[in-house]
Amino acid sequence: MSDRLNSLLADFHSRLELCVDSQALESLKAEFLGKKGPLTELLKSLKDLSPEERTRVGQATNDAKTAMEAGLASRRAALDKIALDEKLKSEWFDVTLDAAPSRLGALHPVSRVQYEIEDIFSSLGFSIQDGPHCELDYYNFEALNIPKDHPARDMQDTFYFENGAILRTHTSAVQVRAMEKLKPPFKIIGPGKVFRVERTDPSHEAAFHQLEGMVVAEGITVAHLIHTMKTLLKEIFKRDVKIRLRPGFFPFVEPGFELDISCQICDAKGCSVCKHSGWIELMPCGMVHPNVLKHGGIDTDKFSGFAFGLGLDRLVMMRFKIEDIRHLHSGDLRFSGQFV
Ligand code: FA5
């Protein structure tokens, strides 16, 4: 009996060496340890043996079974290790390599300059006011001394909704909202998007940005206005830029001015942005018309004010030498990626 067990074990071990995958291991296990395998047969035949022999052979058979199970487990572990080593060899990677560069987002140039201007005016004591894009005629025109049928309405072709509301054509509407909210003296700016029915060209868009400014206090004069404009431009460009002030008509200011900046794109030599004039219309301004102050419930015997409406996109164009306003709204990452 013990010879039979020894030869079974020897046979098992030599077959075990030949197993190269888990399928082969499973069939070897079934063959030797399965219900119809030689060990089970041996255990079944124990009943025919004498009690002493039964104990001895039973023990030896169980030892053989344990040895086979241990052999299977260690062969399985060895095969797993070989498989893992091969996988590691074929799938290795260098953990010391640099990661692929990730692209950082950044502020759009218009937002960037807007936030810079907000900082400048905040440091001068101005508060930042807001207003809706979809506006009422009253705030955009009526309260700004532009009654219905006034020819000045044609200066800013307007998008109308069926219910009579409009897309605001300028941030001057924020002046009216500020006067409703604040008691003089006050200093505000109101940056935001405005909309006009406009044929686009290198310096005109249908949706663009303005930044309104308004100061109302006792004794405000044109000198305060000019000083504020100069301070702003110096802070933005970090150098003196040539400006010119000429008379301009806006029903909500008197006197009114057009503030032009020398074209920074062509160094005032003439280009398509400045329409070959060397100047860019940047920031109309003026002393707030008494009718506007009265509409806002302000005592015009005591208070006066100035206001301005900066063309933000054009300022950005001058600052970064962008030769077409349409780049700013193109959503083209090749363009905006240059301002990271
Ligand atoms: C106004 O909108 C007045 N509300 C400005 C104002 C405020 C005057 C307070 C007096 C007191 P204007 O239509 O000129 O004015 O526009 C102001 C600025 O916006 C222009 O100087 C220009 O820089 C910019 N701008 C006007 N139209 C466009 C356009 N289609 N595309 C891009 N920028 C424009």
Coordinates of C-alpha atoms and ligand atoms in Angstrom, one line a residue:
M1 CA 0.0 0.0 0.0
S2 CA 2.8 2.4 0.9
D3 CA 4.5 1.6 -2.4
R4 CA 1.3 2.4 -4.2
L5 CA 1.1 5.8 -2.3
N6 CA 4.8 6.6 -3.0
S7 CA 4.4 5.9 -6.7
L8 CA 1.2 8.0 -6.8
L9 CA 3.0 10.9 -5.1
A10 CA 6.0 10.6 -7.5
D11 CA 3.7 10.5 -10.5
F12 CA 1.8 13.5 -9.1
H13 CA 4.9 15.6 -8.6
S14 CA 6.4 14.9 -12.0
R15 CA 3.1 15.8 -13.6
L16 CA 2.9 18.9 -11.4
E17 CA 6.2 20.2 -12.8
L18 CA 4.7 20.1 -16.3
C19 CA 1.7 22.3 -15.4
V20 CA 2.1 25.7 -16.9
D21 CA -1.2 27.3 -16.3
S22 CA -4.1 27.2 -13.8
Q23 CA -6.3 25.1 -16.1
A24 CA -3.6 22.3 -16.1
L25 CA -3.4 22.6 -12.3
E26 CA -7.2 22.2 -12.0
S27 CA -7.3 19.1 -14.2
L28 CA -4.4 17.5 -12.3
K29 CA -6.2 18.3 -9.0
A30 CA -9.4 16.6 -10.4
E31 CA -7.5 13.6 -11.6
F32 CA -5.7 12.9 -8.3
L33 CA -7.9 14.4 -5.6
G34 CA -11.3 14.2 -7.3
K35 CA -14.2 11.9 -6.4
K36 CA -13.0 9.2 -8.8
G37 CA -9.3 9.8 -8.1
P38 CA -6.9 7.2 -6.7
L39 CA -6.8 8.7 -3.2
T40 CA -10.6 8.6 -2.9
E41 CA -10.5 5.0 -4.1
L42 CA -7.9 4.2 -1.5
L43 CA -9.9 5.8 1.3
K44 CA -13.0 3.8 0.2
S45 CA -11.0 0.6 0.5
L46 CA -10.0 1.2 4.1
K47 CA -13.0 -0.7 5.3
D48 CA -11.5 -3.9 4.1
L49 CA -8.4 -3.6 6.2
S50 CA -7.6 -4.6 9.7
P51 CA -8.0 -1.8 12.4
E52 CA -4.2 -1.3 12.7
E53 CA -3.7 -1.2 9.0
R54 CA -6.7 1.1 8.5
T55 CA -5.2 3.6 10.9
R56 CA -1.7 3.5 9.3
V57 CA -3.0 3.5 5.7
G58 CA -5.6 6.1 6.5
Q59 CA -2.9 8.4 8.0
A60 CA -0.6 7.8 5.0
T61 CA -3.4 8.5 2.5
N62 CA -4.3 11.8 4.3
D63 CA -0.6 12.7 4.4
A64 CA -0.4 12.1 0.6
K65 CA -3.5 14.2 0.1
T66 CA -2.0 17.1 2.2
A67 CA 1.3 16.9 0.3
M68 CA -0.6 17.0 -3.1
E69 CA -2.7 20.0 -2.0
A70 CA 0.5 21.8 -0.8
G71 CA 2.2 21.0 -4.1
L72 CA -0.7 22.4 -6.0
A73 CA -0.8 25.6 -3.9
S74 CA 3.0 26.2 -4.2
R75 CA 2.9 25.5 -8.0
R76 CA -0.1 27.9 -8.3
A77 CA 1.9 30.6 -6.4
A78 CA 4.9 30.0 -8.6
L79 CA 2.9 30.3 -11.8
D80 CA 1.2 33.5 -10.5
K81 CA 4.6 35.0 -9.8
I82 CA 5.8 34.2 -13.3
A83 CA 2.7 35.7 -14.8
L84 CA 3.1 38.9 -12.6
D85 CA 6.8 39.2 -13.5
E86 CA 6.0 39.0 -17.2
K87 CA 3.2 41.6 -16.8
L88 CA 5.5 43.9 -15.0
K89 CA 8.1 43.5 -17.6
S90 CA 5.8 44.4 -20.4
E91 CA 3.8 47.1 -18.6
W92 CA 6.5 49.1 -16.8
F93 CA 6.5 52.8 -16.7
D94 CA 9.0 55.4 -15.5
V95 CA 7.6 57.1 -12.4
T96 CA 10.4 59.7 -12.6
L97 CA 9.1 61.1 -16.0
D98 CA 7.6 64.6 -15.9
A99 CA 3.8 64.7 -16.1
A100 CA 2.2 65.9 -19.3
P101 CA 1.9 69.7 -19.1
S102 CA -1.6 70.9 -18.0
R103 CA -3.0 74.1 -19.5
L104 CA -3.9 76.7 -17.0
G105 CA -7.0 78.8 -17.5
A106 CA -6.8 82.6 -17.2
L107 CA -9.0 85.6 -17.2
H108 CA -10.3 86.9 -20.5
P109 CA -8.4 90.2 -21.3
V110 CA -11.6 92.2 -21.0
S111 CA -12.3 90.8 -17.5
R112 CA -8.7 91.4 -16.5
V113 CA -8.7 95.0 -17.5
Q114 CA -12.2 95.5 -16.0
Y115 CA -11.0 94.1 -12.6
E116 CA -7.9 96.4 -12.8
I117 CA -10.1 99.4 -13.3
E118 CA -12.4 98.3 -10.5
D119 CA -9.4 98.1 -8.2
I120 CA -8.2 101.6 -9.3
F121 CA -11.6 103.2 -8.7
S122 CA -12.2 101.2 -5.5
S123 CA -9.0 102.7 -4.1
L124 CA -10.4 106.2 -5.0
G125 CA -13.5 105.5 -3.0
F126 CA -15.9 104.6 -5.8
S127 CA -18.5 101.8 -5.2
I128 CA -19.3 99.3 -8.0
Q129 CA -22.9 99.3 -9.1
D130 CA -24.7 96.9 -11.4
G131 CA -27.8 96.9 -13.6
P132 CA -29.7 94.4 -15.8
H133 CA -28.9 93.7 -19.4
C134 CA -32.6 93.7 -20.2
E135 CA -33.6 97.2 -19.3
L136 CA -36.7 99.4 -19.3
D137 CA -36.9 102.3 -21.7
Y138 CA -37.1 104.6 -18.7
Y139 CA -33.6 103.8 -17.4
N140 CA -31.9 103.6 -20.8
F141 CA -33.4 106.7 -22.3
E142 CA -36.2 108.6 -20.6
A143 CA -34.5 109.4 -17.3
L144 CA -31.3 110.3 -19.2
N145 CA -33.0 113.2 -20.8
I146 CA -33.7 111.3 -24.1
P147 CA -37.5 111.4 -24.4
K148 CA -39.4 109.3 -27.0
D149 CA -38.8 110.4 -30.6
H150 CA -35.6 112.3 -29.6
P151 CA -33.2 112.0 -32.5
A152 CA -30.4 111.0 -30.1
R153 CA -32.1 107.5 -29.8
D154 CA -30.9 106.9 -33.4
M155 CA -27.3 107.2 -32.2
Q156 CA -27.7 103.9 -30.5
D157 CA -29.8 101.5 -32.5
T158 CA -31.7 99.4 -30.1
F159 CA -32.7 95.8 -29.8
Y160 CA -36.4 95.8 -28.7
F161 CA -38.4 92.9 -27.1
E162 CA -42.0 92.5 -28.0
N163 CA -43.1 93.8 -24.6
G164 CA -41.3 97.1 -25.0
A165 CA -38.2 96.1 -22.9
I166 CA -34.9 96.6 -24.5
L167 CA -31.3 95.3 -24.3
R168 CA -29.5 98.2 -22.7
T169 CA -27.5 100.2 -25.3
H170 CA -25.1 101.8 -22.8
T171 CA -24.2 101.5 -19.1
S172 CA -25.5 105.0 -18.5
A173 CA -28.7 103.2 -17.4
V174 CA -26.6 102.3 -14.3
Q175 CA -26.4 106.1 -13.5
V176 CA -30.2 106.2 -13.1
R177 CA -30.3 103.1 -10.9
A178 CA -27.5 104.5 -8.8
M179 CA -29.3 107.8 -8.2
E180 CA -32.4 105.8 -7.1
K181 CA -30.3 103.9 -4.5
L182 CA -27.7 106.4 -3.2
K183 CA -27.9 109.8 -1.6
P184 CA -25.2 112.4 -2.7
P185 CA -22.3 112.8 -2.3
F186 CA -21.5 109.5 -4.1
K187 CA -18.9 108.1 -6.6
I188 CA -19.8 105.0 -8.6
I189 CA -18.7 102.9 -11.5
G190 CA -20.9 100.5 -13.4
P191 CA -19.1 98.0 -15.7
G192 CA -21.0 95.7 -18.0
K193 CA -22.2 94.4 -21.3
V194 CA -24.2 96.6 -23.7
F195 CA -25.9 95.8 -27.0
R196 CA -26.5 97.7 -30.2
V197 CA -27.9 96.8 -33.7
E198 CA -24.5 97.3 -35.3
R199 CA -22.6 96.2 -38.4
T200 CA -19.3 94.9 -37.0
D201 CA -15.9 96.1 -38.2
P202 CA -12.5 96.2 -36.5
S203 CA -13.6 98.6 -33.8
H204 CA -17.4 97.9 -33.6
E205 CA -19.2 95.0 -32.1
A206 CA -23.0 94.4 -31.5
A207 CA -22.3 93.2 -28.0
F208 CA -19.5 95.0 -26.2
H209 CA -18.5 96.3 -22.8
Q210 CA -18.6 99.7 -21.3
L211 CA -17.7 101.1 -17.9
E212 CA -19.8 103.9 -16.6
G213 CA -18.6 106.4 -14.0
M214 CA -20.5 109.0 -12.1
V215 CA -19.6 111.4 -9.3
V216 CA -22.1 113.6 -7.6
A217 CA -21.1 116.0 -4.9
E218 CA -21.0 119.7 -4.0
G219 CA -18.7 121.8 -6.2
I220 CA -17.8 119.2 -8.9
T221 CA -16.4 120.8 -12.0
V222 CA -14.8 119.8 -15.3
A223 CA -11.4 119.9 -13.6
H224 CA -12.4 117.0 -11.4
L225 CA -13.6 115.1 -14.5
I226 CA -10.3 115.6 -16.4
H227 CA -8.2 114.7 -13.5
T228 CA -10.1 111.5 -12.9
M229 CA -9.8 110.5 -16.6
K230 CA -6.1 111.2 -16.7
T231 CA -5.5 109.3 -13.4
L232 CA -7.4 106.3 -14.9
L233 CA -5.4 106.2 -18.2
K234 CA -2.1 106.6 -16.4
E235 CA -2.8 103.7 -14.1
I236 CA -4.0 101.5 -17.0
F237 CA -1.2 102.2 -19.4
K238 CA 1.5 102.8 -16.8
R239 CA 2.8 105.7 -18.9
D240 CA 1.5 109.0 -20.3
V241 CA -0.7 108.4 -23.3
K242 CA -1.7 111.2 -25.6
I243 CA -5.4 112.2 -25.3
R244 CA -7.6 114.9 -26.8
L245 CA -10.8 116.3 -25.5
R246 CA -13.3 117.7 -28.0
P247 CA -16.9 118.8 -27.7
G248 CA -19.4 115.9 -27.9
F249 CA -23.2 115.8 -27.8
F250 CA -25.0 113.5 -25.4
P251 CA -28.4 114.6 -24.0
F252 CA -27.5 113.5 -20.5
V253 CA -24.4 115.8 -20.1
E254 CA -23.8 119.5 -20.6
P255 CA -21.1 120.3 -21.5
G256 CA -20.3 117.0 -23.2
F257 CA -16.9 115.8 -24.4
E258 CA -15.4 113.1 -26.5
L259 CA -12.2 111.8 -25.0
D260 CA -10.0 110.2 -27.7
I261 CA -6.8 108.3 -27.2
S262 CA -4.0 108.3 -29.7
C263 CA -4.1 104.9 -31.5
Q264 CA -1.7 102.6 -29.7
I265 CA -1.9 100.0 -32.4
C266 CA -0.4 102.0 -35.2
D267 CA 1.3 104.6 -32.9
A268 CA -1.1 107.2 -34.4
K269 CA 0.2 106.6 -37.9
G270 CA -3.2 105.4 -39.1
C271 CA -4.7 101.9 -39.4
S272 CA -8.1 100.2 -39.9
V273 CA -8.9 100.4 -36.2
C274 CA -8.6 104.2 -36.0
K275 CA -9.9 104.5 -39.5
H276 CA -6.6 106.1 -40.5
S277 CA -7.2 109.1 -38.2
G278 CA -4.6 108.2 -35.5
W279 CA -7.3 108.6 -32.8
I280 CA -9.7 106.2 -31.1
E281 CA -12.9 107.4 -29.5
L282 CA -12.6 105.9 -26.1
M283 CA -14.5 107.7 -23.4
P284 CA -17.2 110.2 -23.9
C285 CA -17.9 112.2 -20.7
G286 CA -19.3 115.5 -19.4
M287 CA -21.0 117.3 -16.6
V288 CA -24.3 115.5 -15.7
H289 CA -27.2 117.4 -17.2
P290 CA -29.4 119.1 -14.5
N291 CA -32.5 117.3 -15.9
V292 CA -30.8 114.0 -15.2
L293 CA -30.0 115.0 -11.6
K294 CA -33.5 116.2 -11.1
H295 CA -35.0 112.9 -12.5
G296 CA -32.8 111.2 -9.9
G297 CA -34.3 113.4 -7.1
I298 CA -31.0 115.4 -6.6
D299 CA -31.0 119.1 -5.5
T300 CA -29.2 120.8 -8.4
D301 CA -28.7 124.0 -6.5
K302 CA -26.5 122.1 -4.1
F303 CA -25.0 119.3 -6.1
S304 CA -23.3 118.9 -9.5
G305 CA -21.6 115.9 -11.1
F306 CA -19.7 114.4 -13.9
A307 CA -20.1 111.1 -15.8
F308 CA -18.2 109.1 -18.3
G309 CA -18.8 106.0 -20.4
L310 CA -15.6 104.1 -21.1
G311 CA -15.5 101.8 -24.1
L312 CA -13.9 98.9 -22.3
D313 CA -13.2 96.6 -25.3
R314 CA -11.4 99.5 -27.1
L315 CA -9.3 100.2 -24.1
V316 CA -8.3 96.5 -24.0
M317 CA -7.4 96.7 -27.7
M318 CA -5.2 99.7 -27.1
R319 CA -3.6 98.1 -24.0
F320 CA -2.7 94.8 -25.7
K321 CA -2.4 96.1 -29.3
I322 CA -5.3 94.0 -30.6
E323 CA -6.1 95.0 -34.1
D324 CA -9.7 93.7 -34.4
I325 CA -12.4 93.9 -31.7
R326 CA -13.9 90.7 -33.0
H327 CA -11.0 88.6 -31.7
L328 CA -12.2 89.5 -28.2
H329 CA -15.6 87.7 -28.7
S330 CA -14.4 85.0 -31.0
G331 CA -14.0 82.4 -28.2
D332 CA -10.9 81.3 -30.1
L333 CA -8.4 79.8 -27.6
R334 CA -5.5 80.5 -29.9
F335 CA -6.3 84.2 -29.3
S336 CA -7.2 84.2 -25.6
G337 CA -4.4 81.7 -24.8
Q338 CA -1.9 84.6 -25.5
F339 CA -3.1 86.4 -22.4
V340 CA -2.4 83.7 -19.8
Ligands
FA5_1 C1 -22.3 106.3 -24.8 O1 -22.7 105.1 -24.9 C2 -22.6 107.2 -23.7 N1 -23.5 106.5 -22.8 C3 -21.3 107.5 -22.9 C4 -21.4 108.6 -21.9 C5 -21.5 108.3 -20.6 C6 -21.3 109.9 -22.3 C7 -21.6 109.3 -19.7 C8 -21.4 110.9 -21.4 C9 -21.5 110.6 -20.1 P1 -21.0 106.1 -27.1 O2 -22.2 105.6 -27.9 O3 -20.1 107.1 -27.8 O4 -21.5 106.8 -25.8 O5 -20.2 104.9 -26.5 C10 -19.2 105.1 -25.6 C11 -17.9 104.3 -26.0 O6 -18.3 102.9 -26.2 C12 -17.3 104.8 -27.3 O7 -16.5 105.8 -27.1 C13 -16.6 103.5 -27.7 O8 -15.3 103.5 -27.0 C14 -17.5 102.4 -27.2 N2 -18.3 101.9 -28.3 C15 -19.4 102.5 -28.8 N3 -20.0 101.7 -29.8 C16 -19.2 100.6 -29.8 C17 -19.3 99.4 -30.6 N4 -20.2 99.2 -31.4 N5 -18.3 98.5 -30.4 C18 -17.3 98.7 -29.5 N6 -17.2 99.8 -28.7 C19 -18.2 100.7 -28.9

